[in-house]
Short mmCIF file of C-alpha atoms and ligand atoms in Angstrom, two decimals:
data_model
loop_
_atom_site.label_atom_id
_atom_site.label_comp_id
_atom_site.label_asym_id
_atom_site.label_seq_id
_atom_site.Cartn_x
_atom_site.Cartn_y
_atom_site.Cartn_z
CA UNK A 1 173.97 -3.44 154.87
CA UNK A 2 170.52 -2.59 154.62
CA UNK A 3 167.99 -4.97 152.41
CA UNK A 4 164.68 -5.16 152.13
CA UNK A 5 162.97 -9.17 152.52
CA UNK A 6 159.70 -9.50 150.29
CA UNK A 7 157.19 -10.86 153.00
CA UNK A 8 155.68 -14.62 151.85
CA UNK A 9 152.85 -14.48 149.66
CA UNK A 10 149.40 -15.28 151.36
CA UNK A 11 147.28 -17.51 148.86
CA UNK A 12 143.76 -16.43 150.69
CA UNK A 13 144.91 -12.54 150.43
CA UNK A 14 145.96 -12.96 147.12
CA UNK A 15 142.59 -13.92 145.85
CA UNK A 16 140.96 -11.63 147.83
CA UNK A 17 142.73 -9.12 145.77
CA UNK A 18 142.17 -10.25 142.72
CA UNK A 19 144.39 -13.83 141.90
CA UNK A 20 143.21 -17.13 141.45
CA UNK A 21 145.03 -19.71 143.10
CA UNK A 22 145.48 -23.55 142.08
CA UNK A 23 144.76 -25.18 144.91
CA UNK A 24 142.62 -23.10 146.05
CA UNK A 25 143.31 -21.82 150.12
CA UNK A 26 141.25 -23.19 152.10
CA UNK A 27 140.14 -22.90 155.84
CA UNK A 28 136.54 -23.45 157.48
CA UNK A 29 134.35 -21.81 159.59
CA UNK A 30 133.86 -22.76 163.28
CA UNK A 31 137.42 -24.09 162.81
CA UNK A 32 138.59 -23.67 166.60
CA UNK A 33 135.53 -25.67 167.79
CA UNK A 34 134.74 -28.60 170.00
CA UNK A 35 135.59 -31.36 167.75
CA UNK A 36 139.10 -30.71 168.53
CA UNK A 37 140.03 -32.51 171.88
CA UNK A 38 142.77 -29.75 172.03
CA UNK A 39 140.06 -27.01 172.01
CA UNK A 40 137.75 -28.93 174.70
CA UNK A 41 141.01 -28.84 177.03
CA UNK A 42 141.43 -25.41 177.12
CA UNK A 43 137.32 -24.51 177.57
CA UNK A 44 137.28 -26.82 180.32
CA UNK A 45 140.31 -24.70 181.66
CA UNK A 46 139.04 -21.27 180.71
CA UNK A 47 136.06 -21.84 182.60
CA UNK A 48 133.21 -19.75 180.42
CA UNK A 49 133.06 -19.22 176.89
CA UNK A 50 133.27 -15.84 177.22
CA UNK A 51 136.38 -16.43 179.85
CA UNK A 52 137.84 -17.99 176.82
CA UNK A 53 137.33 -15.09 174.47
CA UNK A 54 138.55 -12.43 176.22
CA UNK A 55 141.71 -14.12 177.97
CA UNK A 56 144.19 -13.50 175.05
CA UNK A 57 146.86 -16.41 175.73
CA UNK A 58 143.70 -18.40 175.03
CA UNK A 59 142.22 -17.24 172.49
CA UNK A 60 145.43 -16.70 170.32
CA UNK A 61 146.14 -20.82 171.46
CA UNK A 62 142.66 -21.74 170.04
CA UNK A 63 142.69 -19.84 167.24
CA UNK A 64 146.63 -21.39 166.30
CA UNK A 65 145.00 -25.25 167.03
CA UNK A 66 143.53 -25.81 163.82
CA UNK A 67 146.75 -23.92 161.89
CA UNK A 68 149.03 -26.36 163.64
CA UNK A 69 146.93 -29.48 162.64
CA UNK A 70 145.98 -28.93 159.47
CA UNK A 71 147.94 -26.17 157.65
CA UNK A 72 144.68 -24.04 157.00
CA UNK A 73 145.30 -20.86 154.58
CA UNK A 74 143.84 -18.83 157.33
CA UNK A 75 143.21 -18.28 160.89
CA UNK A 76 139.93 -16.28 162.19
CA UNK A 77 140.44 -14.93 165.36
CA UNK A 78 138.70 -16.46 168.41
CA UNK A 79 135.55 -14.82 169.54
CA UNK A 80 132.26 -14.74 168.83
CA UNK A 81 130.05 -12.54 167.15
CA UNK A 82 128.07 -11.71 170.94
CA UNK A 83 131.14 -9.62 171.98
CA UNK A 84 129.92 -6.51 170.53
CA UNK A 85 126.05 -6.80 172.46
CA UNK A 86 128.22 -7.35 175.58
CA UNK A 87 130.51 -4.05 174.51
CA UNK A 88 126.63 -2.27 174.59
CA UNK A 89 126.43 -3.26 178.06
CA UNK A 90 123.63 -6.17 177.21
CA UNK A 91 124.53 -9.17 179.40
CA UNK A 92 125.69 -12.25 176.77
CA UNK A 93 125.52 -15.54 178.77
CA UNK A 94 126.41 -19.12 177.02
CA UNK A 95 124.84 -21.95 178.84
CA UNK A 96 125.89 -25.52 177.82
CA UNK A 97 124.16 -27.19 175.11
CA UNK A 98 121.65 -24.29 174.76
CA UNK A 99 123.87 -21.69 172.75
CA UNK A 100 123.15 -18.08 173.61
CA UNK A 101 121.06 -16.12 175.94
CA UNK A 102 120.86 -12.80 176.47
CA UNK A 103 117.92 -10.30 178.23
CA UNK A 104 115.94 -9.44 175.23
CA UNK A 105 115.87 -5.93 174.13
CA UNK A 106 112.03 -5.52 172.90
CA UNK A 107 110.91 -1.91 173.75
CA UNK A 108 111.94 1.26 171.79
CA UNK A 109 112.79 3.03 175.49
CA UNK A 110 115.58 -0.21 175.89
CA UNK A 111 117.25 0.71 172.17
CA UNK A 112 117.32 4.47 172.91
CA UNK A 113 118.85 3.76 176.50
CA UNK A 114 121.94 1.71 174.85
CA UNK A 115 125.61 3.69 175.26
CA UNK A 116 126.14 5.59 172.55
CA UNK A 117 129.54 4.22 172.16
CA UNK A 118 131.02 0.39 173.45
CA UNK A 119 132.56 -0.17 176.14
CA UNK A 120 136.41 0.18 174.61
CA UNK A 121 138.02 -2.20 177.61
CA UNK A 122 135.59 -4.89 176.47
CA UNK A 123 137.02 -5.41 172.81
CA UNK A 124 140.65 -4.91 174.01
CA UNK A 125 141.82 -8.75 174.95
CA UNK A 126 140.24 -9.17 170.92
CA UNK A 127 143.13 -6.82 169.94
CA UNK A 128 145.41 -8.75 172.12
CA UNK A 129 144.82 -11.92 170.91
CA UNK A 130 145.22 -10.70 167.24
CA UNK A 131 148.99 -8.95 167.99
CA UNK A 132 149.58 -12.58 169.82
CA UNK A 133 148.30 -14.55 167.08
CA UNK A 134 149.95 -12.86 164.68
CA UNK A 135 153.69 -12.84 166.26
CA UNK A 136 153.20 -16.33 166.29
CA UNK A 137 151.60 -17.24 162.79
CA UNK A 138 153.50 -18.45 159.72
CA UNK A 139 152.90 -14.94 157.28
CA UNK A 140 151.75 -17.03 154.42
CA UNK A 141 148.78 -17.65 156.55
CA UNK A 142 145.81 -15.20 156.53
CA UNK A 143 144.87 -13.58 159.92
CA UNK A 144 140.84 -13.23 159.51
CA UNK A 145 139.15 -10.88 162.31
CA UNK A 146 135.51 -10.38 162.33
CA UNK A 147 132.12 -9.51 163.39
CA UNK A 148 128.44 -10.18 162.89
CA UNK A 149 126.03 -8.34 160.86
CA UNK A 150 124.11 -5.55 162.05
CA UNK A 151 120.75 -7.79 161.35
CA UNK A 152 122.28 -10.93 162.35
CA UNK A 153 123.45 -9.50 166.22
CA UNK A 154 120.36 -7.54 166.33
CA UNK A 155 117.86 -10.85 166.21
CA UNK A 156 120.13 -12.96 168.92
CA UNK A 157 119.48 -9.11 171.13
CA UNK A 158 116.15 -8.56 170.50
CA UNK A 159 114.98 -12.58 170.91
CA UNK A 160 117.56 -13.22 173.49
CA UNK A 161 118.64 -16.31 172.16
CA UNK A 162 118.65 -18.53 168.70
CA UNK A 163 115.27 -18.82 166.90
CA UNK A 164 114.28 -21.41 163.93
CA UNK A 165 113.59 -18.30 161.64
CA UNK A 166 114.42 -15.38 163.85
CA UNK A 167 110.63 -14.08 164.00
CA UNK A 168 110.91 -11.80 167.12
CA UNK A 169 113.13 -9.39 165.36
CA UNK A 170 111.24 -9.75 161.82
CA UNK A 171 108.08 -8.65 163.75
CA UNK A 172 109.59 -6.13 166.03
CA UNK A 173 111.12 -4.55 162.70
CA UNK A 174 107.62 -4.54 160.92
CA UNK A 175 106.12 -3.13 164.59
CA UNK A 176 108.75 -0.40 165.83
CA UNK A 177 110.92 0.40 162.62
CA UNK A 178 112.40 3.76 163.74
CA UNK A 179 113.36 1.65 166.97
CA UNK A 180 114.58 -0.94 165.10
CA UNK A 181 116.60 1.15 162.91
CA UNK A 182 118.05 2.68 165.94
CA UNK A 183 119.37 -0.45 167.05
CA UNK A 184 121.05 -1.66 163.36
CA UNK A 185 122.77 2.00 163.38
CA UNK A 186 123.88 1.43 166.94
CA UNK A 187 125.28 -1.99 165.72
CA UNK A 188 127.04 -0.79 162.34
CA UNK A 189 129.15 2.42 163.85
CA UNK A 190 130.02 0.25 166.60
CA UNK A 191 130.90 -2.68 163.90
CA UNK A 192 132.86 0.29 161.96
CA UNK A 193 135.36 0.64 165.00
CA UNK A 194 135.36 -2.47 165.72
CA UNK A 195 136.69 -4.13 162.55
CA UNK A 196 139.23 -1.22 161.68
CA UNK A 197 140.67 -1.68 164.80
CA UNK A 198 140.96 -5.53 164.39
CA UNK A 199 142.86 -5.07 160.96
CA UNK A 200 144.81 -2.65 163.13
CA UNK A 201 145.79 -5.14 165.38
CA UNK A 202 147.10 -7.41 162.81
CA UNK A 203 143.94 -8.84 160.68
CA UNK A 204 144.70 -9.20 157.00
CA UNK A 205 141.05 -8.74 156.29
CA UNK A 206 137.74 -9.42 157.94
CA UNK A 207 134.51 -11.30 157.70
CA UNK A 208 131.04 -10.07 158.24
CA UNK A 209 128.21 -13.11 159.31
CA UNK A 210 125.10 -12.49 158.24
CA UNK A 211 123.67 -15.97 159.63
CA UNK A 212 120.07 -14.96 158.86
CA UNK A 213 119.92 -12.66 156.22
CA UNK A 214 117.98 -15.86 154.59
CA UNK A 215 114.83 -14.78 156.66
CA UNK A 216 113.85 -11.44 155.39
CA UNK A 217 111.90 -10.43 152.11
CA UNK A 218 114.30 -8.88 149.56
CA UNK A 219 112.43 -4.99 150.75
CA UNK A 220 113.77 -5.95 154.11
CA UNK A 221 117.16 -7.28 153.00
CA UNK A 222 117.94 -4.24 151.68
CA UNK A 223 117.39 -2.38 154.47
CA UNK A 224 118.22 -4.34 157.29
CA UNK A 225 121.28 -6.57 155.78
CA UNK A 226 122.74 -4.75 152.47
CA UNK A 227 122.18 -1.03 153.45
CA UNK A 228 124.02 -2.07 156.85
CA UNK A 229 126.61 -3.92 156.02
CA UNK A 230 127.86 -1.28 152.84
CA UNK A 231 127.94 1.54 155.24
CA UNK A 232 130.15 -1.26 157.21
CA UNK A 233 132.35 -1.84 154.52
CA UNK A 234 132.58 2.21 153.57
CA UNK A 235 133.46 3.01 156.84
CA UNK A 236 136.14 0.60 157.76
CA UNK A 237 137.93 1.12 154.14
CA UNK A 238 137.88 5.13 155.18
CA UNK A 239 139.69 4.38 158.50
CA UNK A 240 141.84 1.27 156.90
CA UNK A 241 142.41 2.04 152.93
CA UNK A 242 141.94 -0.85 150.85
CA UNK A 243 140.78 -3.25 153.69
CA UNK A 244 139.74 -6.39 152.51
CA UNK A 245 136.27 -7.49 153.61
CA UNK A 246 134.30 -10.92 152.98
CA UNK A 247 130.69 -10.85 153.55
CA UNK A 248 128.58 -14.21 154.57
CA UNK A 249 124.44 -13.76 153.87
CA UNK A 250 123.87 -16.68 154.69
CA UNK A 251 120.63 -18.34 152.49
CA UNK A 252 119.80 -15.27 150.08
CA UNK A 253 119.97 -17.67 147.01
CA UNK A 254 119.32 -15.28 143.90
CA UNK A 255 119.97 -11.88 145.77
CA UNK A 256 123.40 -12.61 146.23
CA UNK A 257 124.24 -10.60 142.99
CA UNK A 258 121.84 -7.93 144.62
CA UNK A 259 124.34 -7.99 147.78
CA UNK A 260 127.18 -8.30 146.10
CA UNK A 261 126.83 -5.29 144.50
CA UNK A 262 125.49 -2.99 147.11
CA UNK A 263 127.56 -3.57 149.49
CA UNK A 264 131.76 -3.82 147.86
CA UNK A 265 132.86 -6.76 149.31
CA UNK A 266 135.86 -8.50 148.12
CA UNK A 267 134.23 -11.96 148.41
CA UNK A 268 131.26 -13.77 149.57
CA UNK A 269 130.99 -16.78 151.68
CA UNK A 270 128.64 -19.14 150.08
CA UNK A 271 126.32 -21.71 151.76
CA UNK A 272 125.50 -25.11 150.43
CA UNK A 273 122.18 -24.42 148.68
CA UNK A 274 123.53 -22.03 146.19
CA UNK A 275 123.23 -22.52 142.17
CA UNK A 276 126.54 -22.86 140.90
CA UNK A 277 125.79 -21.11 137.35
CA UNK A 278 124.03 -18.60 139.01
CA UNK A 279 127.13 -17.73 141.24
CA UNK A 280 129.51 -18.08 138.77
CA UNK A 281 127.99 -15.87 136.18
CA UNK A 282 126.50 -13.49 138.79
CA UNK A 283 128.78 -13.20 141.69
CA UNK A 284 132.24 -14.91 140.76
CA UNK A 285 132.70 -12.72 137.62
CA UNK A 286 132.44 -9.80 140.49
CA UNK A 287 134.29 -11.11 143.23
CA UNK A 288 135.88 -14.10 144.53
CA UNK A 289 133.51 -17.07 146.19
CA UNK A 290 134.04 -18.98 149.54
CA UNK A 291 132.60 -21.89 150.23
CA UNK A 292 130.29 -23.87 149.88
CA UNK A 293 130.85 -27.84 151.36
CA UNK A 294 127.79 -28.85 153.03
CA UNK A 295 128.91 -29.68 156.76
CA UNK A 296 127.13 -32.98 156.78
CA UNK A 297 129.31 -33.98 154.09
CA UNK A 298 132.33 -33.83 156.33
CA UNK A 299 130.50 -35.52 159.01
CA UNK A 300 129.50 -38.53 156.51
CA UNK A 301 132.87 -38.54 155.05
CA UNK A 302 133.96 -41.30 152.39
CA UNK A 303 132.57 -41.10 148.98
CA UNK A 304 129.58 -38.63 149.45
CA UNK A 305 132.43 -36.36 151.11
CA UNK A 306 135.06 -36.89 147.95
CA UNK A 307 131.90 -36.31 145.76
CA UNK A 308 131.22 -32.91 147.44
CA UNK A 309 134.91 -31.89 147.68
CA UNK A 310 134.91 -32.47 143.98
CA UNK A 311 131.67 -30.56 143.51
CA UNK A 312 133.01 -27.34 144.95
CA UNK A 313 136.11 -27.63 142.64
CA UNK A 314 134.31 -28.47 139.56
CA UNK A 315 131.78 -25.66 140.39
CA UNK A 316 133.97 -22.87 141.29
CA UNK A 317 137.40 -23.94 140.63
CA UNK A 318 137.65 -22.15 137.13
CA UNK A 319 137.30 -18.31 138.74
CA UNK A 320 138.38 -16.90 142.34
CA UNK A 321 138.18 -19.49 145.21
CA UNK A 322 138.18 -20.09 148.76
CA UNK A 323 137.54 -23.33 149.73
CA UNK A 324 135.60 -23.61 152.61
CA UNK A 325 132.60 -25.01 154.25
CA UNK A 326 128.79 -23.52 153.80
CA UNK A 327 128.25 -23.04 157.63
CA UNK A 328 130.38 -24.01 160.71
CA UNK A 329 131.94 -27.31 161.32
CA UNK A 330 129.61 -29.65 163.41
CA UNK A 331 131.09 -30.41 166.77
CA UNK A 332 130.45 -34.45 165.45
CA UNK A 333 132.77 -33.95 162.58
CA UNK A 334 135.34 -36.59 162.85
CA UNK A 335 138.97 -35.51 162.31
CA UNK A 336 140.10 -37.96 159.98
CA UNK A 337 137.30 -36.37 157.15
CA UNK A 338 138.69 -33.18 157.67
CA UNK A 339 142.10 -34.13 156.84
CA UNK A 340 140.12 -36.14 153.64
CA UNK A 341 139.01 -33.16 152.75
CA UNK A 342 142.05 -31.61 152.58
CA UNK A 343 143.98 -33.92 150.78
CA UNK A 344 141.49 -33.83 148.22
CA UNK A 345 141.37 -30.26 147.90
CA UNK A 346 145.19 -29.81 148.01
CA UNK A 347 145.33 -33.04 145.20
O1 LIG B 1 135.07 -19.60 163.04
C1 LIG B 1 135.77 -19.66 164.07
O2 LIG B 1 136.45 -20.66 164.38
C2 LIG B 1 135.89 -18.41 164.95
C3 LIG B 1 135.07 -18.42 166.09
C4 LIG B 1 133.56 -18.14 165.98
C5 LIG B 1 132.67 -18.56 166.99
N1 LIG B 1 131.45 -18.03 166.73
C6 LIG B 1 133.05 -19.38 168.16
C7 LIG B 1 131.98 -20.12 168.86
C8 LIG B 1 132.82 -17.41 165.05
C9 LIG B 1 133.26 -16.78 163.73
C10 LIG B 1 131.48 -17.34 165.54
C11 LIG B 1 130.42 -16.61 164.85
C12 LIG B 1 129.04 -16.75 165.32
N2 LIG B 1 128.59 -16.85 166.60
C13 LIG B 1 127.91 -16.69 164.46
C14 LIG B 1 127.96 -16.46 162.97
C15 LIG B 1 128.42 -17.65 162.22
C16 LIG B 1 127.53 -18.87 162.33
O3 LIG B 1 128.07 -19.91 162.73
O4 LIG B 1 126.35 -18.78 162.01
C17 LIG B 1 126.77 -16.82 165.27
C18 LIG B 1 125.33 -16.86 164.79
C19 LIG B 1 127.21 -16.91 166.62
C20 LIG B 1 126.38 -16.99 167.85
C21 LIG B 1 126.64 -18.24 168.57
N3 LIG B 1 127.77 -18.50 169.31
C22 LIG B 1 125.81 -19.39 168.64
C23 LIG B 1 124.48 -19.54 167.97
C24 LIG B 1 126.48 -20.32 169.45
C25 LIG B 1 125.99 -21.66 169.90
C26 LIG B 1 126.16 -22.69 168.81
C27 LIG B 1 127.07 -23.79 169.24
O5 LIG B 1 127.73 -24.35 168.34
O6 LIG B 1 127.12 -24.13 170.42
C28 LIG B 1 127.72 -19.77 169.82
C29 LIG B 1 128.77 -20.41 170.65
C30 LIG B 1 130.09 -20.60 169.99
N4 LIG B 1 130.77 -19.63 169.28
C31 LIG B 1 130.90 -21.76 170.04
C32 LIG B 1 132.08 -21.47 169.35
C33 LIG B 1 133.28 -22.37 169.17
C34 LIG B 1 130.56 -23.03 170.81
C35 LIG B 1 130.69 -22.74 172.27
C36 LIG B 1 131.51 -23.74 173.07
O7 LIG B 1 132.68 -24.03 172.77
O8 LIG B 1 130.95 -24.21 174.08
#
């Protein structure tokens, strides 16, 4: 006899399309990361970092760590947001303690000689790992794939590493525009492809970074950050109908609203610093909110953690949530505020 079995809802989906859930689901960024002693095993076994992203037995058992610990409401996928600048053929090294380092790309003749398309065999152990993950991920659990932001990949390519304010690519965009412009076109149709075929491979929906959209004047955050990422967002939901996409500027304060709507994301990741009424008038009345516990919160735990935790609910808790921290987890974080946190959240 043939019947049909209504899959298990996902709470973090569900508000993505439109529900608001009490509790709210929550997961954080940086999740896999190395205050888990399980995660430092398996580095120290992969070798690289980049070993450890593109081996897919790994990746998928990374990404699964924090799931099996703490019962998160979603799982991102195991990579980082350098994979696609290594796909363009730029070397992407990660040197202990120092973060990234690539060879800067700083002359128009270096943009125009990038491949027109990535290198295909680069993302394919990312597409592994999702099918992996997936097959062996409770389905009320959200599979998150995901990339960086044309403006946010571009400054870590044409620096070469991390920056305080990310000034090299500011001035190089104010110097060499067309050049520039070159490169963030390069980045989104490559980001395009990438992301559908991540939700192909299994990803219930996908986050864009935008680490340092904070930096740039609101002429140049329309350009280099909104503009990008809403041809991003277009262009996957034209290869994947009705894909679900959460976008992360990280420190735009007020032009939030501004991003929100330019670009059609389903959500926005929130950092710390952002006005509550603000957001909840402006943005949360559009589209649901992630965030926004400051990370040194969960590093200082006790009752300036439970005041925080209580914060986010207070603040947000009324319209679409996601709980979640305003930036990565700190590798210091101690596990036993994490699992605070969550108990508080979860009531
Ligand atoms: O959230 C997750 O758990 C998924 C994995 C993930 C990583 N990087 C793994 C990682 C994600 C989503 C990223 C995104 C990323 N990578 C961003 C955007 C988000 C953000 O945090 O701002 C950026 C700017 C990068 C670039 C990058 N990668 C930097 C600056 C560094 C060094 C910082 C550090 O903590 O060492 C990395 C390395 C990196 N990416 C680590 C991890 C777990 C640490 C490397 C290690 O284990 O040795």
């Amino acid at each position: 006899m043939a019947f049909s079995v209504t899959p298990p809802a996902k709470p973090l989906l569900d508000v993505l399309s439109g529900a608001r859930r009490v509790p709210p689901p929550v997961w954080m960024m940086r999740q896999a990361g190395r205050y888990l002693p399980e995660y430092r095993a398996v580095r120290e076994k992969a070798g690289g970092f980049l070993d450890l992203c593109f081996t897919p037995e790994l990746a998928a058992e990374v990404t699964l760590q924090p799931i099996r610990r703490f019962g998160f409401d979603a799982a991102i996928i195991f990579s980082d947001i350098l994979v696609v600048p290594h796909a363009l053929g730029r070397a992407v090294r990660f040197e202990a303690g120092e973060g990234p380092r690539l060879d800067p790309l700083d002359t128009a003749e270096q943009i125009a000689a990038l491949p027109t398309r990535a290198d295909a065999a680069t993302f394919a152990p990312v597409y592994e790992a999702l099918r992996l993950t997936r097959a062996a991920l409770d389905p009320a659990v959200t599979l998150l794939g995901f990339c960086g932001a044309p403006w946010t990949v571009a400054t870590y390519m044409v620096a070469g590493h991390g920056t305080p304010d990310q000034a090299p690519a500011r001035m190089f965009a104010y110097r060499e525009p067309q050049a520039f412009a070159a490169l963030i076109d390069r980045l989104t149709e490559t980001s395009i492809d990438y992301l559908a075929a991540q939700l192909q491979a299994g990803a219930d929906a996908v986050q864009i970074f935008d680490t340092w959209a904070g930096v740039l004047p609101p002429r140049e955050f329309a350009r280099w950050c909104a503009a990008p990422v809403r041809r991003i967002v277009e262009g996957v939901r034209a290869k994947v109908p009705g894909a679900k996409i959460i976008g992360f500027p990280r420190g735009v304060g007020a032009l939030l609203g501004d991003f929100v709507e330019r670009t059609g994301v389903d959500a926005v990741s929130i950092d710390w610093a952002a006005e509550p009424a603000f957001v909840r008038e402006r943005v949360q009345t559009r589209v649901a909110v992630q965030g926004n516990l400051d990370p040194l919160a969960l590093i200082a735990g006790g009752d300036a953690l439970d005041r925080a935790v209580d914060d986010v609910l207070e603040n947000f808790g009324t319209g679409r949530l996601i709980f979640n921290l305003g930036h990565g987890i700190q590798p210091q974080t101690p596990i036993a505020h994490v699992e605070r946190m969550l108990r508080r959240v979860r009531g």
